[in-house]
Short mmCIF file of C-alpha atoms in Angstrom, two decimals:
data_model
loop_
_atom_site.label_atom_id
_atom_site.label_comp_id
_atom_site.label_asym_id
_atom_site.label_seq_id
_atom_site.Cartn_x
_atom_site.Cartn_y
_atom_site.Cartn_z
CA UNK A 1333 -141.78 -187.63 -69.25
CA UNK A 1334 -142.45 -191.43 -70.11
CA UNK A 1335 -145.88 -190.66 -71.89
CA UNK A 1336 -146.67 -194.90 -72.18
CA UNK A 1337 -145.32 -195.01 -67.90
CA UNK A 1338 -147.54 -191.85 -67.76
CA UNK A 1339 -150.06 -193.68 -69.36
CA UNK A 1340 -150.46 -196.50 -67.23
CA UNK A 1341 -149.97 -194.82 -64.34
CA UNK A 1342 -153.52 -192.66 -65.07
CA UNK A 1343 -155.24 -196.22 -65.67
CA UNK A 1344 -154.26 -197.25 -62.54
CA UNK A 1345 -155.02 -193.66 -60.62
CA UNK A 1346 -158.59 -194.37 -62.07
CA UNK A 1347 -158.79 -198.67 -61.00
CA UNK A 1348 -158.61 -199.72 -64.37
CA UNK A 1349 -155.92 -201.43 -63.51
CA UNK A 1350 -154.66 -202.58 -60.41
CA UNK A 1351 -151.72 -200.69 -58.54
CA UNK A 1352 -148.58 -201.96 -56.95
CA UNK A 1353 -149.51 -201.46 -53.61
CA UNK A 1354 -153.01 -200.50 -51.56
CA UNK A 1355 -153.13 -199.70 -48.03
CA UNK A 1356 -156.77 -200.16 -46.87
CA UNK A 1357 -159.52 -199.05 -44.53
CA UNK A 1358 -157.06 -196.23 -43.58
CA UNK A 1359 -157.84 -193.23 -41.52
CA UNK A 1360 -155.96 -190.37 -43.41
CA UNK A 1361 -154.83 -187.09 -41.88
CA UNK A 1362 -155.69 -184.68 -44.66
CA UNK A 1363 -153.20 -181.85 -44.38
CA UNK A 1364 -154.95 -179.80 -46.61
CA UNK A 1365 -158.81 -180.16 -44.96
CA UNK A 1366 -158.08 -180.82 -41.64
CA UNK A 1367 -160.16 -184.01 -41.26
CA UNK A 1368 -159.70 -187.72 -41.46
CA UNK A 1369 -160.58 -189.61 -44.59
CA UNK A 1370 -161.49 -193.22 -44.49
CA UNK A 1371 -160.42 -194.76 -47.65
CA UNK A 1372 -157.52 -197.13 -49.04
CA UNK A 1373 -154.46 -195.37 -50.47
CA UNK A 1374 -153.52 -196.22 -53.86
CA UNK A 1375 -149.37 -196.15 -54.37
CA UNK A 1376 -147.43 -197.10 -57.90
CA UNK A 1377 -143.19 -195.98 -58.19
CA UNK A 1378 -143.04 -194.77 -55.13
CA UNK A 1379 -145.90 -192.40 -55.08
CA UNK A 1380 -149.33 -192.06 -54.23
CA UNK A 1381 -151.74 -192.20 -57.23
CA UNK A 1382 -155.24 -192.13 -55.58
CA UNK A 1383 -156.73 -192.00 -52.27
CA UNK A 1384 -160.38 -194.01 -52.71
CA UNK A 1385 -161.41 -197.37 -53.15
CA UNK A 1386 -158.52 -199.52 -54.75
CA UNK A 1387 -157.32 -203.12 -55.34
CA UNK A 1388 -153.92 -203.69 -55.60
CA UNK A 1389 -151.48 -206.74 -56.54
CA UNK A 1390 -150.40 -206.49 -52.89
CA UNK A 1391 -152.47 -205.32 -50.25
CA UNK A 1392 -152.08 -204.38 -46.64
CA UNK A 1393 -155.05 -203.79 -44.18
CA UNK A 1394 -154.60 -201.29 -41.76
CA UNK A 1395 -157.92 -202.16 -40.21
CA UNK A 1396 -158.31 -197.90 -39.56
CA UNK A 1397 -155.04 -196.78 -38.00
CA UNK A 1398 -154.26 -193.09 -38.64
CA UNK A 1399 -151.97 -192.71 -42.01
CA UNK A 1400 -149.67 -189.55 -41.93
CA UNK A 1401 -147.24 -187.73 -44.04
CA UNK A 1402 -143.47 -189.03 -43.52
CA UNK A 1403 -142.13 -186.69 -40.48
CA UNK A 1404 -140.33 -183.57 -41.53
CA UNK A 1405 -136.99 -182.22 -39.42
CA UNK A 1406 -137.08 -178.47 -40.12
CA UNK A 1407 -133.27 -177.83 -38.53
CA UNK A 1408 -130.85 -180.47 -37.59
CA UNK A 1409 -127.12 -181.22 -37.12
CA UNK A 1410 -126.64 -184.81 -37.70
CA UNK A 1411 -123.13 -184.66 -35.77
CA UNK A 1412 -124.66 -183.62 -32.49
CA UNK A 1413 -126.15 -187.02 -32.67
CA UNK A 1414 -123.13 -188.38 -31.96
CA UNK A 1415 -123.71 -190.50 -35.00
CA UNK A 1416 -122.85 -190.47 -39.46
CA UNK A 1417 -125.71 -190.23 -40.79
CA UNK A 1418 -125.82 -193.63 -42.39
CA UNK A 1419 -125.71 -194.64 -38.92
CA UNK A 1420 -128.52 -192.09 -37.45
CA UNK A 1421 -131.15 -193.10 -40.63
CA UNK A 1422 -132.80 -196.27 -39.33
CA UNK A 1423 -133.34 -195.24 -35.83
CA UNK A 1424 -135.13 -191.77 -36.86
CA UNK A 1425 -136.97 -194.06 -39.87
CA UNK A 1426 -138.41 -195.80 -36.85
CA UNK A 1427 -139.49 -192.92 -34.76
CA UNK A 1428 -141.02 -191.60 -38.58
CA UNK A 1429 -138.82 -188.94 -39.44
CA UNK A 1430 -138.26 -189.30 -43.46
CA UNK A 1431 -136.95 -185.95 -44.10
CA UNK A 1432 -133.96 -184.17 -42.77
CA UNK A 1433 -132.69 -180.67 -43.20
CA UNK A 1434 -129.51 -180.79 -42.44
CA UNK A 1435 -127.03 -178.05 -41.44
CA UNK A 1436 -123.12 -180.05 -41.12
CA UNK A 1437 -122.06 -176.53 -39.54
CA UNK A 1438 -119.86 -178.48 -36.85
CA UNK A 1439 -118.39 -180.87 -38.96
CA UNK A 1440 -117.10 -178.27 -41.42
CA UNK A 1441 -115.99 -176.04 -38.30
CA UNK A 1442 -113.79 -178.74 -37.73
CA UNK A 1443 -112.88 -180.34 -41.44
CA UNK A 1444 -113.47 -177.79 -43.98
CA UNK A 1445 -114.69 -179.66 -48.05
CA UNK A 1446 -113.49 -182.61 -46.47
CA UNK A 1447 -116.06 -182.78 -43.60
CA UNK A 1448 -118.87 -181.19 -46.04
CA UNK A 1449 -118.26 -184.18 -48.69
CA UNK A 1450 -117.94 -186.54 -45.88
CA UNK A 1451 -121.40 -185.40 -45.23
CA UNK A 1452 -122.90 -185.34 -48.59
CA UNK A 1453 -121.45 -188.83 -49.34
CA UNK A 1454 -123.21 -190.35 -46.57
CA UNK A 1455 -126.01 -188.44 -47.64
CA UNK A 1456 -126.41 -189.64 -50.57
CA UNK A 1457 -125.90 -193.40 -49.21
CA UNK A 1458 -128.89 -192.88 -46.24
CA UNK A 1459 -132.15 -194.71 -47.10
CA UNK A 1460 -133.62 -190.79 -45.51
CA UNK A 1461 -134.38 -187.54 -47.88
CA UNK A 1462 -131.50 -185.34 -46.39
CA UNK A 1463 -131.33 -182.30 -47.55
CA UNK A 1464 -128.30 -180.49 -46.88
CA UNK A 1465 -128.36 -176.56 -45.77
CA UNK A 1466 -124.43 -175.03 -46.77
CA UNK A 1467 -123.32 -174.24 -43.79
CA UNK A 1468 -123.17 -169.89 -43.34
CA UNK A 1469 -120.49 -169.28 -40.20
CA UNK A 1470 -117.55 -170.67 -40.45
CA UNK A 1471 -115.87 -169.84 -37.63
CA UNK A 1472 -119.26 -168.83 -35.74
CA UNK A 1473 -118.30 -165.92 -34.48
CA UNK A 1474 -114.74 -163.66 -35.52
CA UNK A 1475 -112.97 -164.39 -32.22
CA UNK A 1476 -113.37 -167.91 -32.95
CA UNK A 1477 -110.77 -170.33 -33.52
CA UNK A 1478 -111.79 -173.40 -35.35
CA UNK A 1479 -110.24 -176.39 -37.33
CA UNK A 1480 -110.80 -175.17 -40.93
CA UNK A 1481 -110.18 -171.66 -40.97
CA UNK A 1482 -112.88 -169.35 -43.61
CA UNK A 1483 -115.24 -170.82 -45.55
CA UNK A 1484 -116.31 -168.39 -47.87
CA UNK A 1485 -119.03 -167.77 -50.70
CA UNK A 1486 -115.88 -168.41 -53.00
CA UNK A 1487 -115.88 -171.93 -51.49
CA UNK A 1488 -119.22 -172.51 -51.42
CA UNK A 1489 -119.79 -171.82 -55.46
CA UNK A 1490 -118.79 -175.31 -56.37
CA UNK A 1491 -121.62 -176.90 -54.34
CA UNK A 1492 -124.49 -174.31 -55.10
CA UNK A 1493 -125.50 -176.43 -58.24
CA UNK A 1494 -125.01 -179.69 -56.35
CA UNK A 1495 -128.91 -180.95 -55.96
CA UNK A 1496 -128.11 -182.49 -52.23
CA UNK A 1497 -127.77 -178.70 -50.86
CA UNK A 1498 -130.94 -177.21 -50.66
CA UNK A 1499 -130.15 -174.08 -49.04
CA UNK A 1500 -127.48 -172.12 -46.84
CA UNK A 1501 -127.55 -172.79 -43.08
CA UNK A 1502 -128.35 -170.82 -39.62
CA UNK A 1503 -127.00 -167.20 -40.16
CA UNK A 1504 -124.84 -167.10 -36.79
CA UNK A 1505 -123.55 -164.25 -37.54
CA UNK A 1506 -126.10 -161.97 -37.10
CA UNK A 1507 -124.27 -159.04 -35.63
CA UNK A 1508 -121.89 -159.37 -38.69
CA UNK A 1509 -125.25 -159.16 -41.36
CA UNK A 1510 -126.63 -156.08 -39.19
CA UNK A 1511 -123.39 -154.30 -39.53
CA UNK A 1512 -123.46 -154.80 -43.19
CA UNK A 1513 -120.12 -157.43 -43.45
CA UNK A 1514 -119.08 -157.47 -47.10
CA UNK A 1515 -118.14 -161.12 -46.70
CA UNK A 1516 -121.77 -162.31 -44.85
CA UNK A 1517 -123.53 -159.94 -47.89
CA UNK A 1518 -121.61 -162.04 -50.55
CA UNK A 1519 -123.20 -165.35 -48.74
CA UNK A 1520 -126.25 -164.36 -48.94
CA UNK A 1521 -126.01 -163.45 -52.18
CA UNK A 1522 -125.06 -166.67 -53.42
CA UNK A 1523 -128.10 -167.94 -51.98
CA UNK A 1524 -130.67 -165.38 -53.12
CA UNK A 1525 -133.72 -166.95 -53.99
CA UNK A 1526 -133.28 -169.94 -52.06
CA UNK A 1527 -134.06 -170.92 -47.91
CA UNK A 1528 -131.88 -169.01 -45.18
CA UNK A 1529 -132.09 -170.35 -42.16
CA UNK A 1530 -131.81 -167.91 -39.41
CA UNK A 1531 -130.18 -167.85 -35.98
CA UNK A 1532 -131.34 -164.65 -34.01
CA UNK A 1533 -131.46 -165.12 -30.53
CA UNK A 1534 -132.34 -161.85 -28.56
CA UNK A 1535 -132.97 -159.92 -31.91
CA UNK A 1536 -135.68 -157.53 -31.77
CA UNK A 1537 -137.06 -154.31 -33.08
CA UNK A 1538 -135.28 -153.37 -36.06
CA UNK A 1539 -132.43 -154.82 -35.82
CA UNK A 1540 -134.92 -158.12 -36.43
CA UNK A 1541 -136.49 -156.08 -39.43
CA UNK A 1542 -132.93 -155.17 -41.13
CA UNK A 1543 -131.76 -159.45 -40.52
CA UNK A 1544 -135.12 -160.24 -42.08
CA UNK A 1545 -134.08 -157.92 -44.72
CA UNK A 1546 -131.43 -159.58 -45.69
CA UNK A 1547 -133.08 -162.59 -46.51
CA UNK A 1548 -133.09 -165.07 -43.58
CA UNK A 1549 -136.44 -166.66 -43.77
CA UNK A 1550 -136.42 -168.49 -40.76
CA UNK A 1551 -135.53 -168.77 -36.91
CA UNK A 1552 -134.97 -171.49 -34.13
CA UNK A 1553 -134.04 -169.35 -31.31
CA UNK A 1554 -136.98 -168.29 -29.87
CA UNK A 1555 -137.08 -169.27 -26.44
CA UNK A 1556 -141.03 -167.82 -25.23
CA UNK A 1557 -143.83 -166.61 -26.67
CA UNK A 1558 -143.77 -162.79 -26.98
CA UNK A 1559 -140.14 -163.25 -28.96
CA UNK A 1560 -141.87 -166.01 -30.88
CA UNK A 1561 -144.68 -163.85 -32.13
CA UNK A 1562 -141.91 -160.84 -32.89
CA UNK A 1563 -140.05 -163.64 -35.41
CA UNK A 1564 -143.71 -164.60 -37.13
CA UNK A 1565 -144.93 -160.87 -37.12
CA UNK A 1566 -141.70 -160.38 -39.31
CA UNK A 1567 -142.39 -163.03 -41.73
CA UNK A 1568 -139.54 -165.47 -40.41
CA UNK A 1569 -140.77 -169.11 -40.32
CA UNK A 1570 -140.55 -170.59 -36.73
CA UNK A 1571 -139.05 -173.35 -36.05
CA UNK A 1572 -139.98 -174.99 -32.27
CA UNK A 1573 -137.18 -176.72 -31.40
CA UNK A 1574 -137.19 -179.92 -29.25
CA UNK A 1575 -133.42 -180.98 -28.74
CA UNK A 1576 -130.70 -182.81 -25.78
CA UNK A 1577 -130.37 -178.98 -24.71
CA UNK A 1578 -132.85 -176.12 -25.53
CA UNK A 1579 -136.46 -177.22 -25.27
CA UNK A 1580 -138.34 -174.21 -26.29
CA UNK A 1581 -142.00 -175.99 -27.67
CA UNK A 1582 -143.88 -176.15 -24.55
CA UNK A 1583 -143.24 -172.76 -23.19
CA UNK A 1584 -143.35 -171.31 -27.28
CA UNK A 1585 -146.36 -173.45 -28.25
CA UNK A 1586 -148.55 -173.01 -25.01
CA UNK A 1587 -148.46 -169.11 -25.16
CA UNK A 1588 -149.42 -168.64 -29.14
CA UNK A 1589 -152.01 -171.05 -28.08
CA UNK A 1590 -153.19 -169.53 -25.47
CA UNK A 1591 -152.95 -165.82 -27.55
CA UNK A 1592 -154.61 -167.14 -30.27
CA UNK A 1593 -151.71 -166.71 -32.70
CA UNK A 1594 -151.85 -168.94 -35.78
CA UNK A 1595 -149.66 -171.75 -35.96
CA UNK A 1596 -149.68 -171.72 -40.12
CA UNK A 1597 -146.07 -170.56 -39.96
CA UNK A 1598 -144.47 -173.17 -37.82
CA UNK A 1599 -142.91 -175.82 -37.78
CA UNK A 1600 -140.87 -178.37 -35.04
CA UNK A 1601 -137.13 -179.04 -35.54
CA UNK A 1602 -134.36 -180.72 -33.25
CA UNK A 1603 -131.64 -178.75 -33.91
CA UNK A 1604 -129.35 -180.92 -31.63
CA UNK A 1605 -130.31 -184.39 -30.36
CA UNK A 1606 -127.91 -187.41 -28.75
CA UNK A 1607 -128.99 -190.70 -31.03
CA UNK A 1608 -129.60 -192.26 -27.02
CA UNK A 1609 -132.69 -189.92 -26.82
CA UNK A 1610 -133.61 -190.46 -30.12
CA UNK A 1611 -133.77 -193.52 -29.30
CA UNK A 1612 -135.45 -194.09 -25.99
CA UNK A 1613 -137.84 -191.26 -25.90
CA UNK A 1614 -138.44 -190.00 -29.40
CA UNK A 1615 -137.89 -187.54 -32.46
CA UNK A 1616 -140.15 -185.56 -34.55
CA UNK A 1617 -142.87 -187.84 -33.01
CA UNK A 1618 -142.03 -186.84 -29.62
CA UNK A 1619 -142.90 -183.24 -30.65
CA UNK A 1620 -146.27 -183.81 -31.90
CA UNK A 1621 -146.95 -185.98 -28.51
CA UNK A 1622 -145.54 -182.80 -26.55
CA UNK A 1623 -147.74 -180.04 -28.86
CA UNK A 1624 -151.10 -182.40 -28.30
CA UNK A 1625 -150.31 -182.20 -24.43
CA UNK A 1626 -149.60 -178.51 -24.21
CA UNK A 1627 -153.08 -178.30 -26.09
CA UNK A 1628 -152.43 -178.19 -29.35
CA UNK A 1629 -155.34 -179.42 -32.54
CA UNK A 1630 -153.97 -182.92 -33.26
CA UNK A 1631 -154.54 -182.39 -37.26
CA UNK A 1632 -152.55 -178.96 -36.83
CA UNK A 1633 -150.05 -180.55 -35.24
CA UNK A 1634 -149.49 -183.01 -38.01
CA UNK A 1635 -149.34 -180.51 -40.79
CA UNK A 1636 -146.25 -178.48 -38.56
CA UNK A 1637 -144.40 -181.62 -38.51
CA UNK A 1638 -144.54 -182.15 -42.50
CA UNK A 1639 -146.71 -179.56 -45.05
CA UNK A 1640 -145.52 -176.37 -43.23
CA UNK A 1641 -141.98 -177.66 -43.47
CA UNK A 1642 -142.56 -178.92 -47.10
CA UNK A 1643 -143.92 -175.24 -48.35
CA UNK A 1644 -141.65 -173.67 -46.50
CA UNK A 1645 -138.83 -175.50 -48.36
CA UNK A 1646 -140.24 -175.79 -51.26
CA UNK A 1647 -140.22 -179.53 -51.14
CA UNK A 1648 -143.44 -179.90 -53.49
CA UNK A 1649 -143.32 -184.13 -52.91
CA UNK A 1650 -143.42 -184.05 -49.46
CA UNK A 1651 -145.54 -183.32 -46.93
CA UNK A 1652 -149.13 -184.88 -47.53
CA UNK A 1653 -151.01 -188.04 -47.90
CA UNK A 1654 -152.68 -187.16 -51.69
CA UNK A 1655 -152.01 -188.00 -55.29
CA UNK A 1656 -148.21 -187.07 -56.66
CA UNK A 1657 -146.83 -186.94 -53.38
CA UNK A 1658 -143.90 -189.15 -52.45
CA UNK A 1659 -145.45 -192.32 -50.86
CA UNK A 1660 -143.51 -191.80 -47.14
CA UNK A 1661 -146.12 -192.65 -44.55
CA UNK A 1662 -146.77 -193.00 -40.75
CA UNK A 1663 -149.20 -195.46 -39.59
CA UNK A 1664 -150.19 -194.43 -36.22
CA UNK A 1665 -152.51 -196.10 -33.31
CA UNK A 1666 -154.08 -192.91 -32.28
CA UNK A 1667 -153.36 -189.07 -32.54
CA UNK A 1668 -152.46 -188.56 -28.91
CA UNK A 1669 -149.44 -190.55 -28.07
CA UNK A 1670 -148.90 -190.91 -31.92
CA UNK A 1671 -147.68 -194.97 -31.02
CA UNK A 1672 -145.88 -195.78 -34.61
CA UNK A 1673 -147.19 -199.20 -35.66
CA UNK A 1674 -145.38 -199.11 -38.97
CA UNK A 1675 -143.47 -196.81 -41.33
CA UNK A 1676 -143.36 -196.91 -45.70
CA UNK A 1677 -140.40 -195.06 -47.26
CA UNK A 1678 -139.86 -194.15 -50.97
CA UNK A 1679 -136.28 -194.49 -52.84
CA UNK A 1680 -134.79 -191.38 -51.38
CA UNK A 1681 -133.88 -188.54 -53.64
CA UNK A 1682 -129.81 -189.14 -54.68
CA UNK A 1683 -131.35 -192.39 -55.84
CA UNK A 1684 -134.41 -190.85 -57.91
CA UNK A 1685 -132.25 -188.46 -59.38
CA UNK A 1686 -129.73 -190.72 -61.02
CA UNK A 1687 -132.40 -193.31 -62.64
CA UNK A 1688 -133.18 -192.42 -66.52
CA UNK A 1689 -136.25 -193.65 -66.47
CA UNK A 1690 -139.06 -195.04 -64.00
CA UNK A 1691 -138.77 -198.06 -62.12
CA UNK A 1692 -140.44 -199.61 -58.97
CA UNK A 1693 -138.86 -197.73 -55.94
CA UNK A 1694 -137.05 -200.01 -53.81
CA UNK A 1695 -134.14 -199.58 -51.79
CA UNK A 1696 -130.73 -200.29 -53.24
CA UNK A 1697 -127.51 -202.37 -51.78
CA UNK A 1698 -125.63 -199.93 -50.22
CA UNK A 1699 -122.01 -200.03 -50.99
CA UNK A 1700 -118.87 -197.90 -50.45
CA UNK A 1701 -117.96 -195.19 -52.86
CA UNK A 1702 -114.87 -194.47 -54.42
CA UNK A 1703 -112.23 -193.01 -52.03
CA UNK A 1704 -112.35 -189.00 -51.65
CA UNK A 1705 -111.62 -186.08 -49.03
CA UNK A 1706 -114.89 -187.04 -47.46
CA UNK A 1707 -114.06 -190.67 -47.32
CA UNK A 1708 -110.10 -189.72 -46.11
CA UNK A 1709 -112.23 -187.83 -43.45
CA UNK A 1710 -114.68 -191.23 -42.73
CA UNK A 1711 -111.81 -194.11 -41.82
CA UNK A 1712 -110.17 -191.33 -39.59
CA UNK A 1713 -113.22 -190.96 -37.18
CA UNK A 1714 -114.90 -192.95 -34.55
CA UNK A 1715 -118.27 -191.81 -32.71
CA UNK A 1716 -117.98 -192.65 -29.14
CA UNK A 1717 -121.99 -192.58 -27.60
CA UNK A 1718 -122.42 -191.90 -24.41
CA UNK A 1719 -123.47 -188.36 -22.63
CA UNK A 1720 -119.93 -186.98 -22.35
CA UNK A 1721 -118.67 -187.88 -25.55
CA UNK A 1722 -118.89 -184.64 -27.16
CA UNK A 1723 -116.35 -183.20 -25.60
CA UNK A 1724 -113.91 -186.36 -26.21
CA UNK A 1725 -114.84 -185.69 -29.85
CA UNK A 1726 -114.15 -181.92 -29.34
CA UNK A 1727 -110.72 -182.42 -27.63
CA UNK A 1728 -109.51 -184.38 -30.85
CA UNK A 1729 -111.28 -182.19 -33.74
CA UNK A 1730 -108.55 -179.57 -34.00
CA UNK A 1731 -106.31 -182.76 -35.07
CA UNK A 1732 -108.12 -182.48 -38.42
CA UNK A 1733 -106.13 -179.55 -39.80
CA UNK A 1734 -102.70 -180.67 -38.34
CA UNK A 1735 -103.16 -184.52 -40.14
CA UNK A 1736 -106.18 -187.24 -40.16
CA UNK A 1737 -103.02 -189.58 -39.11
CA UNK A 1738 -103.41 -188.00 -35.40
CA UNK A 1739 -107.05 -187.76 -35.36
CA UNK A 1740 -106.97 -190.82 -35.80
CA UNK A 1741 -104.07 -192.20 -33.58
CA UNK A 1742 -105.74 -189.75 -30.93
CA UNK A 1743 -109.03 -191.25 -31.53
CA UNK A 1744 -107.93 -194.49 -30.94
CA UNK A 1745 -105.93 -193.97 -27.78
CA UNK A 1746 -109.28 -192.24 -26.43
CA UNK A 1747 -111.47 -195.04 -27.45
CA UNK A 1748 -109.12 -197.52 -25.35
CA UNK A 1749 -109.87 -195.40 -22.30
CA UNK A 1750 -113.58 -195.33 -22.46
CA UNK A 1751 -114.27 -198.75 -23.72
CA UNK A 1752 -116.33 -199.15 -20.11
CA UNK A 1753 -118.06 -196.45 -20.46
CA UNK A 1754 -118.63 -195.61 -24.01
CA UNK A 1755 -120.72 -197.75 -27.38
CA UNK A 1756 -118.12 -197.82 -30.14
CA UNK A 1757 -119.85 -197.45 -33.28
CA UNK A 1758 -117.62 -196.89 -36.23
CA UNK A 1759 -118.91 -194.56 -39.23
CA UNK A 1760 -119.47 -196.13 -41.51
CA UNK A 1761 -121.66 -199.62 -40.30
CA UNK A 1762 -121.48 -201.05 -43.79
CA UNK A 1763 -122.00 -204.59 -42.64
CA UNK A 1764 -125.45 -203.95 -40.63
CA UNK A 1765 -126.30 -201.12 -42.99
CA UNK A 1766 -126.16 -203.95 -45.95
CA UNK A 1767 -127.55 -206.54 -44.19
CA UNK A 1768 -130.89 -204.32 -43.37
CA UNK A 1769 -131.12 -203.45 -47.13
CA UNK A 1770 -130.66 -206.95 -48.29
CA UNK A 1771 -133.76 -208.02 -46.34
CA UNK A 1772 -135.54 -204.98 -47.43
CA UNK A 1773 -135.48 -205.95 -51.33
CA UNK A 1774 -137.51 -208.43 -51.57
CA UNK A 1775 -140.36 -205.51 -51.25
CA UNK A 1776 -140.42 -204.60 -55.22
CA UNK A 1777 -142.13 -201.22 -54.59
CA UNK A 1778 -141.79 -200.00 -50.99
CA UNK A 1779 -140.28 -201.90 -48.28
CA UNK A 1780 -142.74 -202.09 -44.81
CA UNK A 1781 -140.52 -201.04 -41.79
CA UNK A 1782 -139.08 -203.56 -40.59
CA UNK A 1783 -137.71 -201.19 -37.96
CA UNK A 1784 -141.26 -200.66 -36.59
CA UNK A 1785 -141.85 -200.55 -32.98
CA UNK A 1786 -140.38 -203.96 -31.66
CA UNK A 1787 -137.99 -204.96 -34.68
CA UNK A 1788 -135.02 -203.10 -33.57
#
């Protein structure tokens, strides 16, 4: 700890001193109470150091719009976007979505290290907090044929100390944890202690209390109520998932409503989302629109799309508009259709982790990193957008483990016949990505979205 930075910071937590940055007349969303506070929010590095009555060297009025925590995605595989995610950040910053938790299980289905380090390089590169859960089943199930063959706790050792992977992925292999598998048990082990996301669909009696045994903590799967209060009865987490495909929150949501159940163990999640919908009709925001119409508290709603995540994960910065928390904030019009009107975003966590000592948070330049399997993997891949275009990228995945030389020649060949029908976006956009940051550093302490509703 800087004890003089420390030192300064307290003067300014108590307005003897004015701080960086003060948001006022704000109507705050306290996670923790339940109500709405009326006062300015204090922020200094990055974080929030009071919540009162503040002056600042810059100030912005927010003439008493609704402040809430940056929007937490509990369970989410970037690829089924259809998009890196470099390229996915900006358009889930502007729908308020600040944290991800990622699971790459496709991409290292298909590439093995080199599609995990493809993913944890642009990780580490995405203005986002992405958080990266190892991926548990690869192949998904043992009649599966995929492009990378095992991946075993042997190869997932080298990344357990690596501070981008916060936990091991969506246990698919449930039937192979229930029969005791000596290779699943060895998994698990080398995640002991940390989050296990679960994948149980249609588990119940004890089979559910021998998976919840063996250390999964949480499940998306849950497609009604009576299975949803089953999961929480065992102490899983629930995650209500809002995706392209399964849509479970309405039908989940509405019945532990209407039974009364508490909602203090759940939280919403994507799982799988096209960047089009994303897009046009919403993210982690669309969920808390969705929970308010099904009849959901607004307040409780907020705190399952960001503290419920943050304790379940453990992510003790996140999650809440109070002192010491990262200063990642939603400014809102209302708390029905939850309208963004602007969006504030900290120095994500790659970057915090590799500065010695405290400086303003602002976003850095992005540039390209040195050339590795992940990066072999980038220049041989092309996302094609469009509704069908998983299945072009399907078709060509197995190329991966013959040579990235044919993925790549196959890629192309299949971009020239859908170049009517398809958005060619090609991973990564360096020159756009840049070009955003460059006009984003002349904020020396937070930058204000300039990807807020009508900017992009």
């Amino acid at each position: 700890m800087n004890l003089e930075f420390m030192q300064k910071t307290i003067r300014k937590a108590r307005g003897l001193e004015d701080s960086d940055l003060v948001l006022k007349n704000a109507n705050i969303v306290n996670v923790f109470t339940h109500t709405i506070v009326s006062k300015d929010i204090a922020i200094n590095d990055g974080k929030i150091t009071g919540i009162g009555s503040y002056t600042g060297k810059e100030e912005h009025d927010l003439n008493g719009a609704y402040v809430l925590p940056g929007l937490i995605d509990a369970h989410i595989h970037i690829e089924s976007t259809l998009a890196s995610p470099l390229r996915v950040s900006l358009p889930l910053l502007k729908r308020g979505t600040t944290v991800l938790m990622a699971d790459p299980h496709e991409i290292v289905n298909a590439g093995g290290k080199a599609g995990l380090d493809y993913m944890l390089e642009e990780a580490a590169l995405s203005p986002l907090d992405i958080y990266v859960m190892m991926p548990s089943s690869v192949p998904s199930t043992g009649f599966e044929t995929n492009g990378a063959g095992d991946f075993m706790a042997r190869d997932m050792e080298p990344y357990v100390k690596n501070h981008q992977v916060f936990g091991l992925g969506e246990v698919m292999r449930f039937h192979d944890v229930l029969n005791g598998d000596k290779c699943m048990l060895e998994i698990l082990e080398t995640f002991e202690g940390r989050p296990i996301d679960g994948h149980a669909p249609g588990v119940h009696g004890r089979d559910l209390m021998a998976y919840r045994l063996a250390g999964i903590t949480s499940d998306h799967e849950a497609v009604n109520a009576d299975e949803a209060i089953e999961k929480l009865e065992a102490g899983l987490h629930l995650f209500l998932r809002e995706g392209s495909g399964a849509q479970n929150l309405e039908a989940i949501l509405q019945g532990l409503i209407e039974k009364g159940v508490s909602l203090e163990n759940c939280s919403f999640c994507t799982d799988d989302k096209h960047l089009e919908e994303i897009e046009t009709r919403g993210h982690i925001d669309w969920c808390l629109k969705k929970a308010v119409d099904v009849g959901a508290d607004p307040i409780e709603a907020v705190c399952m799309a960001t503290i419920q995540s943050a304790r379940h994960f453990g992510l003790k910065e996140h999650g809440a508009v109070a002192p010491g928390y990262l200063a990642d904030l939603v400014i809102v019009k209302d708390l029905k259709d939850f309208e963004i009107i602007d969006v504030y975003k900290t120095e994500s966590r790659t970057r915090r982790s590799k500065r010695n000592s405290p400086k303003p948070c602002r976003l850095q330049k992005t540039r390209k990193p040195k050339q590795s399997g992940g990066n072999a993997l980038r220049r041989c891949i092309t996302a094609c957008i469009c509704r069908r275009s998983r299945r072009t990228i399907c078709r060509y995945s197995r190329a991966i483990c013959t040579g990235l030389n044919s993925f790549q020649a196959n890629c192309s060949r299949a971009m020239e016949r859908c170049t009517s029908k398809m958005e060619k976006i090609r991973w990564p956009c360096w020159a756009s990505v840049s070009s955003f940051f460059a006009n984003a550093m002349e904020k020396p302490v937070l930058f204000k979205a300039v990807w807020s509703k009508g900017s992009v």
